Short mmCIF file of C-alpha atoms and ligand atoms in Angstrom, two decimals:
data_model
loop_
_atom_site.label_atom_id
_atom_site.label_comp_id
_atom_site.label_asym_id
_atom_site.label_seq_id
_atom_site.Cartn_x
_atom_site.Cartn_y
_atom_site.Cartn_z
CA MET A 1450 53.19 20.95 -25.20
CA ASN A 1451 50.90 18.90 -27.56
CA ARG A 1452 47.16 18.05 -26.24
CA THR A 1453 45.20 15.36 -27.84
CA THR A 1454 41.55 16.10 -27.46
CA GLY A 1455 39.96 13.32 -29.90
CA ASP A 1456 36.68 14.37 -31.21
CA ALA A 1457 35.58 16.90 -28.08
CA ALA A 1458 34.63 20.43 -29.09
CA SER A 1459 33.79 22.95 -27.02
CA GLU A 1460 31.33 26.08 -28.40
CA LEU A 1461 32.20 29.22 -28.40
CA GLN A 1462 30.04 32.28 -28.70
CA LEU A 1463 31.78 35.27 -29.47
CA ASN A 1464 30.38 39.27 -29.42
CA LEU A 1465 32.07 42.13 -31.09
CA THR A 1466 30.90 45.77 -30.67
CA TYR A 1467 32.17 48.38 -32.82
CA GLN A 1468 31.48 51.74 -34.69
CA HIS A 1469 31.13 51.58 -37.92
CA GLY A 1470 31.73 54.90 -39.91
CA SER A 1471 29.19 56.21 -42.88
CA GLY A 1472 32.00 57.75 -44.50
CA TYR A 1473 30.99 59.55 -47.98
CA LEU A 1474 27.75 57.55 -47.55
CA ALA A 1475 26.49 59.21 -44.09
CA PRO A 1476 24.41 62.07 -45.55
CA TYR A 1477 22.51 59.26 -47.49
CA PHE A 1478 22.18 57.06 -44.32
CA GLU A 1479 21.16 59.81 -42.16
CA GLY A 1480 18.45 60.21 -45.12
CA LEU A 1481 17.43 56.57 -45.13
CA LEU A 1482 16.92 56.53 -41.13
CA GLU A 1483 14.19 59.68 -41.24
CA GLY A 1484 12.26 58.70 -45.00
CA ARG A 1485 14.48 61.41 -46.87
CA ALA A 1486 15.77 60.19 -50.19
CA ILE A 1487 19.30 61.80 -50.57
CA ALA A 1488 20.87 61.01 -54.20
CA SER A 1489 24.04 61.69 -55.92
CA HIS A 1490 23.85 64.48 -58.72
CA CYS A 1491 26.01 64.78 -61.29
CA PRO A 1492 26.49 68.49 -62.23
CA THR A 1493 28.04 67.79 -65.43
CA CYS A 1494 25.39 65.70 -67.15
CA GLY A 1495 22.69 65.95 -64.23
CA ARG A 1496 21.91 62.60 -63.75
CA LYS A 1497 20.55 61.52 -60.26
CA ARG A 1498 21.17 58.32 -58.90
CA PHE A 1499 19.70 56.65 -55.48
CA PRO A 1500 21.91 54.72 -53.96
CA PRO A 1501 24.28 57.30 -54.93
CA ARG A 1502 27.78 57.11 -56.46
CA PRO A 1503 30.98 59.37 -55.39
CA VAL A 1504 31.40 59.77 -59.10
CA CYS A 1505 29.45 59.96 -62.39
CA PRO A 1506 29.92 56.69 -64.00
CA HIS A 1507 28.92 58.37 -66.99
CA ASP A 1508 31.16 61.68 -67.45
CA ARG A 1509 33.44 60.90 -63.91
CA THR A 1510 32.60 64.19 -62.34
CA GLN A 1511 32.61 64.28 -58.80
CA THR A 1512 28.72 63.96 -57.85
CA GLU A 1513 27.29 66.88 -55.31
CA TRP A 1514 24.18 65.41 -52.82
CA SER A 1515 20.65 65.69 -53.98
CA ARG A 1516 17.29 65.17 -52.04
CA ILE A 1517 14.76 63.14 -54.50
CA SER A 1518 11.03 62.80 -54.18
CA GLY A 1519 11.36 59.38 -52.52
CA ASN A 1520 8.82 57.89 -54.78
CA GLY A 1521 9.59 55.19 -56.86
CA VAL A 1522 8.40 51.89 -59.14
CA VAL A 1523 8.10 48.55 -58.01
CA VAL A 1524 10.55 46.84 -60.58
CA SER A 1525 10.35 42.73 -59.02
CA VAL A 1526 9.55 41.54 -55.48
CA THR A 1527 10.83 38.59 -53.32
CA SER A 1528 8.95 37.15 -50.79
CA VAL A 1529 11.24 35.33 -48.03
CA HIS A 1530 11.36 33.81 -44.19
CA THR A 1531 14.63 34.77 -43.52
CA ALA A 1532 17.07 36.50 -40.58
CA LEU A 1533 18.53 40.23 -41.99
CA PRO A 1534 22.18 39.90 -41.31
CA PHE A 1535 23.35 41.31 -37.48
CA ALA A 1536 19.23 40.39 -36.63
CA ALA A 1537 18.21 37.65 -34.28
CA ALA A 1538 14.84 36.67 -35.27
CA ALA A 1539 13.51 35.23 -38.64
CA ALA A 1540 10.60 37.05 -39.90
CA ASP A 1541 8.93 37.65 -43.02
CA PHE A 1542 10.11 40.04 -45.71
CA LYS A 1543 9.68 40.97 -49.44
CA PHE A 1544 12.56 42.43 -50.47
CA VAL A 1545 12.05 45.01 -53.79
CA LEU A 1546 13.80 46.62 -56.16
CA VAL A 1547 12.67 49.87 -57.03
CA ALA A 1548 13.11 52.24 -59.81
CA MET A 1549 13.36 55.84 -57.61
CA ASP A 1550 11.90 58.61 -59.58
CA GLU A 1551 13.99 61.36 -60.93
CA THR A 1552 17.15 58.50 -61.02
CA GLU A 1553 17.92 56.41 -63.63
CA ASN A 1554 19.64 53.56 -61.44
CA ALA A 1555 17.30 51.23 -58.84
CA VAL A 1556 17.67 50.52 -55.44
CA PHE A 1557 17.48 47.09 -53.24
CA GLY A 1558 15.59 48.05 -50.10
CA ARG A 1559 12.28 45.98 -48.69
CA MET A 1560 8.56 46.68 -47.50
CA GLN A 1561 8.25 47.93 -44.17
CA THR A 1562 5.67 45.51 -43.60
CA ALA A 1563 5.58 42.25 -45.16
CA ALA A 1564 1.69 42.13 -45.28
CA ASP A 1565 2.10 44.83 -47.84
CA ASP A 1566 0.57 43.85 -51.38
CA VAL A 1567 3.07 44.74 -54.02
CA ALA A 1568 4.28 43.28 -57.44
CA ALA A 1569 6.56 44.95 -60.26
CA GLY A 1570 4.74 48.39 -61.36
CA THR A 1571 3.30 49.07 -57.41
CA ARG A 1572 4.08 52.65 -56.67
CA VAL A 1573 5.59 53.16 -53.67
CA ARG A 1574 7.60 55.82 -50.96
CA LEU A 1575 10.37 55.77 -49.14
CA ALA A 1576 9.02 55.26 -45.32
CA GLY A 1577 12.46 55.52 -43.06
CA LEU A 1578 13.05 52.96 -40.55
CA ALA A 1579 10.76 51.16 -38.76
CA GLY A 1580 11.85 47.85 -36.37
CA GLU A 1581 15.32 47.09 -35.41
CA LEU A 1582 18.48 48.68 -37.39
CA GLY A 1583 21.27 45.82 -37.99
CA HIS A 1584 23.18 47.58 -40.80
CA PRO A 1585 22.07 50.88 -42.00
CA SER A 1586 21.49 49.62 -45.04
CA GLN A 1587 18.62 47.70 -43.94
CA ALA A 1588 16.89 51.01 -43.60
CA VAL A 1589 15.99 51.20 -47.01
CA GLN A 1590 12.14 50.70 -46.57
CA PHE A 1591 9.36 51.30 -48.25
CA THR A 1592 5.10 51.80 -48.23
CA ALA A 1593 2.71 51.18 -50.99
CA ARG A 1594 1.66 54.89 -52.01
CA SER A 1595 -1.52 55.76 -52.32
CA GLU A 1596 -2.55 58.36 -54.51
ZN1 LIG B 2593 27.60 62.78 -65.02
#
């Protein structure tokens, strides 16, 4: 049976809850939550990467886990007012690209508080999770490092 509804519409709200496994990246995500930087380390060439890679892109060797200092330098900053994925409310954020010490790649994250005064060249350190966690990758949070 067909039924014509014209322009009528009904607003529906759907909620879905499920367990999202971390898989290979579990040590990385567990470290982030506690402010520990767990990188991948290539036993062949010695390169470290954070965020980690399961296989070294330089020589295709399977990597191992290695704890690094969690210190780095800001490469770029973007200030925005937005809602993070899986979060309800919009807020001010400073997203940062950080070149971590001891590694050759850079990681995308955010300053733990938008009030932190940072710019390219500012020394920062991984800080651990503060606030609501929408997705484990949102635990890449930094604070300005006082030296
Ligand atoms: Zn390698």
